[in-house]
PDB file of C-alpha atoms in Angstrom:
ATOM      1  CA  MET A   1     151.442 130.861  90.927  1.00 44.00           C
ATOM      2  CA  SER A   2     147.715 131.480  88.758  1.00 48.00           C
ATOM      3  CA  ARG A   3     144.830 132.352  90.017  1.00 51.00           C
ATOM      4  CA  LYS A   4     143.395 129.880  88.214  1.00 48.00           C
ATOM      5  CA  TYR A   5     145.483 127.177  90.460  1.00 41.00           C
ATOM      6  CA  LEU A   6     145.100 128.513  93.978  1.00 45.00           C
ATOM      7  CA  LEU A   7     141.717 129.010  93.789  1.00 50.00           C
ATOM      8  CA  SER A   8     141.644 124.614  92.359  1.00 48.00           C
ATOM      9  CA  ILE A   9     143.375 124.788  95.912  1.00 44.00           C
ATOM     10  CA  ALA A  10     141.190 126.268  98.236  1.00 46.00           C
ATOM     11  CA  LEU A  11     138.125 123.989  96.249  1.00 47.00           C
ATOM     12  CA  CYS A  12     140.482 120.951  97.294  1.00 41.00           C
ATOM     13  CA  LEU A  13     140.781 121.621 100.160  1.00 38.00           C
ATOM     14  CA  THR A  14     137.544 123.065 101.555  1.00 44.00           C
ATOM     15  CA  PHE A  15     135.688 119.474  99.699  1.00 42.00           C
ATOM     16  CA  PHE A  16     138.389 117.683 102.063  1.00 38.00           C
ATOM     17  CA  HIS A  17     137.709 119.720 104.906  1.00 40.00           C
ATOM     18  CA  GLN A  18     133.776 118.497 104.817  1.00 45.00           C
ATOM     19  CA  LEU A  19     134.338 115.662 103.957  1.00 39.00           C
ATOM     20  CA  ALA A  20     136.308 114.769 107.555  1.00 36.00           C
ATOM     21  CA  MET A  21     134.048 116.379 109.139  1.00 40.00           C
ATOM     22  CA  GLY A  22     130.998 114.807 107.813  1.00 41.00           C
ATOM     23  CA  GLN A  23     133.267 111.508 107.759  1.00 42.00           C
ATOM     24  CA  GLY A  24     135.824 112.135 110.655  1.00 43.00           C
ATOM     25  CA  ARG A  25     135.663 109.839 113.678  1.00 48.00           C
ATOM     26  CA  SER A  26     132.199 109.329 115.576  1.00 49.00           C
ATOM     27  CA  LYS A  27     132.372 108.965 119.766  1.00 59.00           C
ATOM     28  CA  PHE A  28     131.912 105.796 119.559  1.00 49.00           C
ATOM     29  CA  GLY A  29     135.606 105.317 117.731  1.00 54.00           C
ATOM     30  CA  GLY A  30     134.870 104.874 114.237  1.00 60.00           C
ATOM     31  CA  ARG A  31     134.412 107.000 111.375  1.00 72.00           C
ATOM     32  CA  TYR A  32     131.596 108.554 111.520  1.00 78.00           C
ATOM     33  CA  THR A  33     128.243 108.791 109.276  1.00 81.00           C
ATOM     34  CA  ASP A  34     125.351 111.648 108.673  1.00 86.00           C
ATOM     35  CA  PRO A  35     122.775 109.637 109.317  1.00 89.00           C
ATOM     36  CA  PHE A  36     120.099 111.351 107.741  1.00 91.00           C
ATOM     37  CA  GLY A  37     118.789 109.866 104.976  1.00 91.00           C
ATOM     38  CA  MET A  38     119.888 106.904 105.101  1.00 94.00           C
ATOM     39  CA  LEU A  39     117.795 104.571 103.081  1.00 95.00           C
ATOM     40  CA  SER A  40     117.598 100.663 103.638  1.00 97.00           C
ATOM     41  CA  VAL A  41     115.136  98.462 101.998  1.00 97.00           C
ATOM     42  CA  THR A  42     113.122  95.439 104.059  1.00 98.00           C
ATOM     43  CA  ALA A  43     111.921  92.234 103.312  1.00 98.00           C
ATOM     44  CA  GLY A  44     110.271  90.150 105.825  1.00 98.00           C
ATOM     45  CA  VAL A  45     108.505  86.997 105.341  1.00 98.00           C
ATOM     46  CA  GLY A  46     106.486  84.859 108.712  1.00 98.00           C
ATOM     47  CA  VAL A  47     103.433  83.294 110.357  1.00 98.00           C
ATOM     48  CA  ALA A  48     101.017  85.154 110.684  1.00 98.00           C
ATOM     49  CA  TYR A  49      98.453  85.242 113.991  1.00 97.00           C
ATOM     50  CA  TYR A  50      94.539  86.341 114.114  1.00 96.00           C
ATOM     51  CA  MET A  51      92.853  86.910 118.175  1.00 95.00           C
ATOM     52  CA  GLY A  52      88.853  87.023 117.369  1.00 94.00           C
ATOM     53  CA  ASP A  53      85.409  86.202 117.969  1.00 93.00           C
ATOM     54  CA  LEU A  54      86.344  83.093 116.537  1.00 93.00           C
ATOM     55  CA  ASN A  55      88.767  81.979 118.412  1.00 88.00           C
ATOM     56  CA  ASP A  56      88.296  82.299 122.048  1.00 79.00           C
ATOM     57  CA  GLY A  57      90.996  80.155 124.794  1.00 76.00           C
ATOM     58  CA  ILE A  58      94.399  78.777 122.508  1.00 74.00           C
ATOM     59  CA  HIS A  59      93.610  76.065 120.698  1.00 74.00           C
ATOM     60  CA  MET A  60      97.861  74.510 120.819  1.00 70.00           C
ATOM     61  CA  LYS A  61      97.415  72.181 118.169  1.00 72.00           C
ATOM     62  CA  HIS A  62      94.415  74.272 115.135  1.00 77.00           C
ATOM     63  CA  LEU A  63      96.277  77.930 116.362  1.00 80.00           C
ATOM     64  CA  GLY A  64      95.124  79.167 111.948  1.00 85.00           C
ATOM     65  CA  LEU A  65      98.619  80.341 111.690  1.00 94.00           C
ATOM     66  CA  GLY A  66      98.937  81.356 108.173  1.00 97.00           C
ATOM     67  CA  PRO A  67     101.509  82.699 105.589  1.00 98.00           C
ATOM     68  CA  SER A  68     102.710  86.439 106.552  1.00 98.00           C
ATOM     69  CA  VAL A  69     104.886  87.842 103.982  1.00 98.00           C
ATOM     70  CA  SER A  70     106.881  92.019 103.651  1.00 98.00           C
ATOM     71  CA  LEU A  71     107.946  94.585 101.751  1.00 98.00           C
ATOM     72  CA  GLY A  72     108.927  97.725 102.216  1.00 98.00           C
ATOM     73  CA  ALA A  73     111.910 100.513 103.068  1.00 98.00           C
ATOM     74  CA  GLN A  74     113.289 102.717 106.046  1.00 97.00           C
ATOM     75  CA  TYR A  75     114.648 106.261 105.350  1.00 97.00           C
ATOM     76  CA  ARG A  76     116.549 107.439 108.642  1.00 96.00           C
ATOM     77  CA  LEU A  77     116.158 110.886 110.075  1.00 96.00           C
ATOM     78  CA  THR A  78     117.830 110.646 113.281  1.00 96.00           C
ATOM     79  CA  GLU A  79     121.408 108.095 114.956  1.00 95.00           C
ATOM     80  CA  HIS A  80     118.454 106.547 116.671  1.00 97.00           C
ATOM     81  CA  VAL A  81     115.007 107.283 114.739  1.00 98.00           C
ATOM     82  CA  SER A  82     114.213 105.914 110.737  1.00 98.00           C
ATOM     83  CA  ALA A  83     110.708 106.040 109.211  1.00 98.00           C
ATOM     84  CA  ARG A  84     109.507 103.200 107.772  1.00 98.00           C
ATOM     85  CA  GLY A  85     107.184 101.619 105.439  1.00 98.00           C
ATOM     86  CA  GLU A  86     105.872  98.891 104.234  1.00 98.00           C
ATOM     87  CA  LEU A  87     103.461  96.049 102.550  1.00 98.00           C
ATOM     88  CA  ARG A  88     101.966  93.334 103.675  1.00 98.00           C
ATOM     89  CA  PHE A  89     100.612  89.897 102.437  1.00 98.00           C
ATOM     90  CA  TYR A  90      99.262  87.992 105.522  1.00 98.00           C
ATOM     91  CA  GLN A  91      96.730  85.153 105.861  1.00 98.00           C
ATOM     92  CA  VAL A  92      94.942  83.640 108.864  1.00 97.00           C
ATOM     93  CA  SER A  93      91.592  81.400 110.336  1.00 96.00           C
ATOM     94  CA  GLY A  94      89.424  80.746 112.572  1.00 95.00           C
ATOM     95  CA  ASP A  95      87.084  78.081 113.595  1.00 95.00           C
ATOM     96  CA  GLN A  96      85.121  77.780 116.304  1.00 94.00           C
ATOM     97  CA  LYS A  97      85.140  73.772 116.250  1.00 91.00           C
ATOM     98  CA  TYR A  98      87.729  74.282 118.629  1.00 88.00           C
ATOM     99  CA  SER A  99      86.718  77.308 120.607  1.00 88.00           C
ATOM    100  CA  LYS A 100      84.247  76.708 123.791  1.00 88.00           C
ATOM    101  CA  ASN A 101      81.447  78.292 121.202  1.00 89.00           C
ATOM    102  CA  TYR A 102      81.856  74.829 119.175  1.00 93.00           C
ATOM    103  CA  GLN A 103      77.969  75.228 118.739  1.00 95.00           C
ATOM    104  CA  ASN A 104      76.931  77.656 116.524  1.00 96.00           C
ATOM    105  CA  ASN A 105      79.548  76.406 113.889  1.00 96.00           C
ATOM    106  CA  LEU A 106      81.162  79.652 112.058  1.00 97.00           C
ATOM    107  CA  SER A 107      84.843  79.833 109.941  1.00 96.00           C
ATOM    108  CA  PHE A 108      86.327  81.572 107.749  1.00 97.00           C
ATOM    109  CA  LYS A 109      89.614  81.877 106.790  1.00 97.00           C
ATOM    110  CA  THR A 110      91.082  85.409 104.432  1.00 98.00           C
ATOM    111  CA  PHE A 111      94.010  86.579 103.035  1.00 98.00           C
ATOM    112  CA  ASN A 112      94.714  89.967 103.031  1.00 98.00           C
ATOM    113  CA  PRO A 113      96.862  92.709 102.228  1.00 98.00           C
ATOM    114  CA  ASP A 114      97.936  96.798 104.173  1.00 97.00           C
ATOM    115  CA  ILE A 115      99.800  98.946 104.062  1.00 98.00           C
ATOM    116  CA  ASN A 116     101.490 101.316 106.816  1.00 97.00           C
ATOM    117  CA  LEU A 117     103.447 104.070 107.379  1.00 98.00           C
ATOM    118  CA  GLY A 118     105.584 104.421 110.792  1.00 98.00           C
ATOM    119  CA  LEU A 119     109.008 105.107 113.100  1.00 98.00           C
ATOM    120  CA  GLN A 120     111.297 102.951 114.192  1.00 98.00           C
ATOM    121  CA  ALA A 121     113.580 103.904 117.028  1.00 98.00           C
ATOM    122  CA  ASP A 122     116.999 101.177 117.281  1.00 97.00           C
ATOM    123  CA  LEU A 123     118.779 101.355 120.960  1.00 97.00           C
ATOM    124  CA  PHE A 124     122.140 101.760 120.096  1.00 96.00           C
ATOM    125  CA  ALA A 125     123.311 104.789 117.503  1.00 95.00           C
ATOM    126  CA  TYR A 126     123.602 104.302 114.061  1.00 93.00           C
ATOM    127  CA  ASN A 127     127.669 105.170 114.212  1.00 92.00           C
ATOM    128  CA  ARG A 128     128.028 102.249 116.718  1.00 92.00           C
ATOM    129  CA  GLN A 129     127.156  99.822 114.312  1.00 89.00           C
ATOM    130  CA  ALA A 130     126.500  97.364 117.024  1.00 94.00           C
ATOM    131  CA  PRO A 131     125.788  94.047 115.522  1.00 96.00           C
ATOM    132  CA  ILE A 132     122.846  93.190 117.353  1.00 97.00           C
ATOM    133  CA  ASN A 133     120.652  96.368 117.785  1.00 98.00           C
ATOM    134  CA  PRO A 134     117.578  95.967 119.133  1.00 98.00           C
ATOM    135  CA  TYR A 135     114.520  98.001 118.531  1.00 98.00           C
ATOM    136  CA  LEU A 136     110.615  98.973 118.885  1.00 98.00           C
ATOM    137  CA  PHE A 137     108.835 100.378 116.152  1.00 98.00           C
ATOM    138  CA  GLY A 138     104.601 102.140 115.291  1.00 98.00           C
ATOM    139  CA  GLY A 139     102.896 102.577 112.838  1.00 98.00           C
ATOM    140  CA  VAL A 140      99.420 103.459 111.529  1.00 98.00           C
ATOM    141  CA  GLY A 141      97.379 102.265 108.138  1.00 98.00           C
ATOM    142  CA  PHE A 142      95.364 100.306 106.590  1.00 98.00           C
ATOM    143  CA  THR A 143      93.907  96.916 105.679  1.00 98.00           C
ATOM    144  CA  TYR A 144      91.150  95.625 102.923  1.00 98.00           C
ATOM    145  CA  LEU A 145      89.235  92.534 104.774  1.00 98.00           C
ATOM    146  CA  SER A 146      87.921  89.513 102.230  1.00 98.00           C
ATOM    147  CA  PRO A 147      86.911  87.091 104.341  1.00 98.00           C
ATOM    148  CA  LYS A 148      85.892  84.082 103.062  1.00 98.00           C
ATOM    149  CA  ALA A 149      84.120  80.775 104.185  1.00 98.00           C
ATOM    150  CA  LYS A 150      83.582  76.859 102.812  1.00 97.00           C
ATOM    151  CA  LEU A 151      80.178  75.753 102.635  1.00 97.00           C
ATOM    152  CA  GLY A 152      80.081  72.622 100.190  1.00 94.00           C
ATOM    153  CA  GLY A 153      82.809  72.660  99.108  1.00 95.00           C
ATOM    154  CA  THR A 154      82.921  76.038  97.665  1.00 97.00           C
ATOM    155  CA  TRP A 155      83.809  79.490  98.641  1.00 98.00           C
ATOM    156  CA  TYR A 156      82.089  82.425  99.477  1.00 98.00           C
ATOM    157  CA  SER A 157      83.146  85.609 100.344  1.00 98.00           C
ATOM    158  CA  LEU A 158      81.840  87.277 102.542  1.00 98.00           C
ATOM    159  CA  PRO A 159      80.804  91.191 102.979  1.00 98.00           C
ATOM    160  CA  GLU A 160      79.037  91.006  99.929  1.00 97.00           C
ATOM    161  CA  LEU A 161      76.519  88.567 101.916  1.00 97.00           C
ATOM    162  CA  THR A 162      75.613  90.721 104.507  1.00 97.00           C
ATOM    163  CA  THR A 163      75.636  87.653 107.261  1.00 97.00           C
ATOM    164  CA  GLU A 164      75.533  89.661 110.270  1.00 97.00           C
ATOM    165  CA  GLY A 165      72.811  92.542 107.785  1.00 96.00           C
ATOM    166  CA  VAL A 166      74.975  94.731 108.011  1.00 94.00           C
ATOM    167  CA  LYS A 167      76.683  96.349 105.378  1.00 96.00           C
ATOM    168  CA  TYR A 168      80.973  97.064 106.819  1.00 96.00           C
ATOM    169  CA  LYS A 169      83.638  98.636 105.444  1.00 97.00           C
ATOM    170  CA  ARG A 170      86.952  96.886 103.832  1.00 97.00           C
ATOM    171  CA  MET A 171      89.155  98.996 104.378  1.00 98.00           C
ATOM    172  CA  PRO A 172      89.941  99.962 108.052  1.00 98.00           C
ATOM    173  CA  LEU A 173      92.829 101.751 109.892  1.00 98.00           C
ATOM    174  CA  VAL A 174      95.459  99.246 111.278  1.00 98.00           C
ATOM    175  CA  LEU A 175      97.177 100.560 114.691  1.00 98.00           C
ATOM    176  CA  THR A 176     100.668  98.739 114.483  1.00 98.00           C
ATOM    177  CA  ALA A 177     102.684  98.214 117.791  1.00 98.00           C
ATOM    178  CA  GLY A 178     105.567  95.490 118.010  1.00 98.00           C
ATOM    179  CA  ILE A 179     110.062  94.981 119.208  1.00 98.00           C
ATOM    180  CA  GLY A 180     112.181  93.514 117.334  1.00 98.00           C
ATOM    181  CA  VAL A 181     115.939  92.809 117.307  1.00 98.00           C
ATOM    182  CA  SER A 182     118.564  93.292 113.966  1.00 98.00           C
ATOM    183  CA  VAL A 183     121.739  91.609 113.738  1.00 98.00           C
ATOM    184  CA  LYS A 184     124.509  93.104 111.875  1.00 96.00           C
ATOM    185  CA  THR A 185     125.667  90.114 108.565  1.00 96.00           C
ATOM    186  CA  THR A 186     127.702  91.753 107.105  1.00 94.00           C
ATOM    187  CA  GLU A 187     128.569  95.982 106.428  1.00 90.00           C
ATOM    188  CA  LYS A 188     125.010  96.662 104.294  1.00 93.00           C
ATOM    189  CA  LEU A 189     122.900  93.583 105.182  1.00 97.00           C
ATOM    190  CA  SER A 190     121.068  92.911 108.687  1.00 98.00           C
ATOM    191  CA  LEU A 191     119.160  90.129 109.677  1.00 98.00           C
ATOM    192  CA  GLY A 192     116.366  90.028 112.138  1.00 97.00           C
ATOM    193  CA  LEU A 193     113.297  88.873 114.271  1.00 98.00           C
ATOM    194  CA  GLU A 194     110.369  91.134 115.048  1.00 98.00           C
ATOM    195  CA  LEU A 195     106.621  90.560 116.742  1.00 98.00           C
ATOM    196  CA  CYS A 196     104.740  93.189 116.168  1.00 97.00           C
ATOM    197  CA  ASN A 197     100.375  92.980 116.783  1.00 98.00           C
ATOM    198  CA  ASN A 198      98.456  94.509 114.446  1.00 98.00           C
ATOM    199  CA  PHE A 199      95.145  96.603 115.985  1.00 98.00           C
ATOM    200  CA  VAL A 200      92.284  96.419 113.348  1.00 98.00           C
ATOM    201  CA  ASN A 201      89.455  99.201 114.040  1.00 97.00           C
ATOM    202  CA  SER A 202      86.694  96.788 112.984  1.00 97.00           C
ATOM    203  CA  ASP A 203      85.325  93.537 114.618  1.00 97.00           C
ATOM    204  CA  TYR A 204      84.468  92.722 110.898  1.00 98.00           C
ATOM    205  CA  LEU A 205      88.024  91.165 109.922  1.00 98.00           C
ATOM    206  CA  ASP A 206      86.504  87.819 110.375  1.00 97.00           C
ATOM    207  CA  ASP A 207      82.549  88.189 109.662  1.00 98.00           C
ATOM    208  CA  VAL A 208      81.868  87.960 113.229  1.00 97.00           C
ATOM    209  CA  SER A 209      80.966  90.576 115.552  1.00 97.00           C
ATOM    210  CA  THR A 210      77.385  91.094 116.802  1.00 96.00           C
ATOM    211  CA  VAL A 211      74.450  89.171 116.777  1.00 97.00           C
ATOM    212  CA  TYR A 212      72.436  86.886 114.767  1.00 98.00           C
ATOM    213  CA  PRO A 213      70.059  88.194 112.223  1.00 97.00           C
ATOM    214  CA  ASN A 214      66.706  88.135 111.007  1.00 97.00           C
ATOM    215  CA  PRO A 215      66.885  86.040 107.975  1.00 96.00           C
ATOM    216  CA  ASP A 216      64.284  86.824 106.464  1.00 96.00           C
ATOM    217  CA  GLN A 217      66.328  90.080 106.071  1.00 94.00           C
ATOM    218  CA  LEU A 218      69.254  88.795 104.198  1.00 97.00           C
ATOM    219  CA  PRO A 219      69.536  88.386 100.439  1.00 95.00           C
ATOM    220  CA  SER A 220      69.491  84.973  99.241  1.00 97.00           C
ATOM    221  CA  ASP A 221      69.348  81.066 101.084  1.00 97.00           C
ATOM    222  CA  ILE A 222      73.014  81.238 100.849  1.00 98.00           C
ATOM    223  CA  ALA A 223      73.976  84.982 103.011  1.00 98.00           C
ATOM    224  CA  ARG A 224      71.205  81.801 104.917  1.00 98.00           C
ATOM    225  CA  ALA A 225      73.286  79.234 105.507  1.00 97.00           C
ATOM    226  CA  LEU A 226      76.494  80.988 105.883  1.00 98.00           C
ATOM    227  CA  SER A 227      75.026  83.369 108.587  1.00 98.00           C
ATOM    228  CA  ASP A 228      73.426  80.425 111.371  1.00 98.00           C
ATOM    229  CA  ARG A 229      75.783  77.585 110.632  1.00 97.00           C
ATOM    230  CA  ALA A 230      74.432  75.858 114.068  1.00 97.00           C
ATOM    231  CA  PRO A 231      71.543  73.662 111.771  1.00 97.00           C
ATOM    232  CA  GLU A 232      74.711  71.649 110.284  1.00 96.00           C
ATOM    233  CA  ILE A 233      76.148  69.811 113.149  1.00 95.00           C
ATOM    234  CA  GLY A 234      72.310  69.582 114.480  1.00 96.00           C
ATOM    235  CA  GLU A 235      72.130  72.963 116.213  1.00 96.00           C
ATOM    236  CA  PRO A 236      69.142  74.291 116.971  1.00 96.00           C
ATOM    237  CA  GLN A 237      68.479  77.117 114.545  1.00 96.00           C
ATOM    238  CA  ARG A 238      69.119  80.604 116.622  1.00 96.00           C
ATOM    239  CA  GLN A 239      66.863  83.400 117.147  1.00 97.00           C
ATOM    240  CA  PRO A 240      67.742  86.485 115.965  1.00 97.00           C
ATOM    241  CA  GLY A 241      69.082  89.126 118.925  1.00 96.00           C
ATOM    242  CA  TRP A 242      71.024  85.997 119.346  1.00 96.00           C
ATOM    243  CA  ASN A 243      75.200  86.510 120.764  1.00 96.00           C
ATOM    244  CA  ARG A 244      76.716  85.308 117.110  1.00 96.00           C
ATOM    245  CA  GLY A 245      79.956  87.900 118.246  1.00 94.00           C
ATOM    246  CA  SER A 246      80.834  90.345 120.627  1.00 92.00           C
ATOM    247  CA  ALA A 247      81.494  93.980 119.223  1.00 89.00           C
ATOM    248  CA  LYS A 248      82.526  94.423 122.845  1.00 90.00           C
ATOM    249  CA  SER A 249      86.930  94.605 121.394  1.00 90.00           C
ATOM    250  CA  LYS A 250      88.035  94.425 117.449  1.00 95.00           C
ATOM    251  CA  ASP A 251      89.641  91.909 116.306  1.00 97.00           C
ATOM    252  CA  SER A 252      93.259  91.747 115.311  1.00 97.00           C
ATOM    253  CA  TYR A 253      96.455  89.951 114.262  1.00 97.00           C
ATOM    254  CA  LEU A 254      99.764  89.038 115.007  1.00 97.00           C
ATOM    255  CA  PHE A 255     102.668  88.728 112.818  1.00 98.00           C
ATOM    256  CA  LEU A 256     105.965  86.859 113.330  1.00 98.00           C
ATOM    257  CA  GLN A 257     108.957  87.234 110.781  1.00 98.00           C
ATOM    258  CA  VAL A 258     112.489  86.930 109.846  1.00 98.00           C
ATOM    259  CA  ARG A 259     113.870  90.081 108.185  1.00 98.00           C
ATOM    260  CA  GLY A 260     116.168  91.382 106.080  1.00 98.00           C
ATOM    261  CA  THR A 261     116.856  95.239 106.080  1.00 98.00           C
ATOM    262  CA  TYR A 262     119.381  95.884 103.016  1.00 97.00           C
ATOM    263  CA  LEU A 263     121.804  99.743 102.755  1.00 95.00           C
ATOM    264  CA  ILE A 264     122.123 101.419  99.984  1.00 93.00           C
ATOM    265  CA  GLY A 265     122.604 104.938 101.300  1.00 86.00           C
ATOM    266  CA  ASN A 266     122.807 107.989 101.522  1.00 80.00           C
ATOM    267  CA  ARG A 267     122.213 109.516  96.903  1.00 64.00           C
ATOM    268  CA  ALA A 268     122.468 113.038  97.419  1.00 58.00           C
ATOM    269  CA  GLN A 269     124.990 112.636  99.510  1.00 53.00           C
ATOM    270  CA  ASN A 270     126.373 111.305  96.362  1.00 54.00           C
ATOM    271  CA  GLN A 271     125.524 113.447  94.141  1.00 62.00           C
ATOM    272  CA  GLU A 272     126.667 116.790  96.685  1.00 55.00           C
ATOM    273  CA  ARG A 273     130.221 114.874  96.685  1.00 48.00           C
ATOM    274  CA  LYS A 274     130.240 114.751  92.935  1.00 60.00           C
ATOM    275  CA  LYS A 275     129.105 117.944  92.432  1.00 62.00           C
ATOM    276  CA  THR A 276     132.237 119.901  94.941  1.00 56.00           C
ATOM    277  CA  ARG A 277     134.530 117.366  93.204  1.00 56.00           C
ATOM    278  CA  CYS A 278     138.375 118.939  93.285  1.00 52.00           C
ATOM    279  CA  PRO A 279     138.550 120.818  89.101  1.00 53.00           C
ATOM    280  CA  LYS A 280     140.056 119.896  86.374  1.00 53.00           C
ATOM    281  CA  PHE A 281     142.873 122.820  85.516  1.00 49.00           C
TER     282      PHE A 281
END
């Protein structure tokens, strides 16, 4: 028997031994797969809900709900933990007409993008292949603020108008935390439901935060009209320094989404198998 033939057999045995070790039986009774590096793509669609100065209570007929969509990816780190990143788009709105402070008559609508990176912790291990898997997640990212208000049939962008005499940051930090559940539908596809709250490091998601400014210091008649909208409903003009909002707590937005997760797999493992396949002889 030639040395080349013996070497080929040895390499094959080594390869299959490593494969058996990596793809053997797991402690849960199924075939074991190294979870590290498993890549999945995700997508979600649902509703977004705003919490801030213009909704001081829940009005069931006028929740100000808007659409939310997300696209992202997950990269598995351990049996229970994955890194995740998403690009999301959401629309929210608020109108004091339906709040306790109806006399101020302020309103807004915004359609914003955000991006975040974080971690997801599954209740059940990856190799358990649980049909239903609850999880917690948290992350950090940024959103871009673009509140608008309607006046005389025209929508105006509010940040440029400085309706409180303040030029605020339009890309604040966002902290995300939530809970979800994933249901395995096929070997690669899972569907689920996810609820998350997004805490904005700004009180200007709705363009409302502190007090009414001196109208003489605002840049235009449009800015003055959108800063104080009480006269539109017969209320007296607000005096500078009167409360327009409350800076005690910052704004946030809530997502409720139906999500899909599709497992692509571990490209590095596939490439390694190709490199170590049995040599031809």
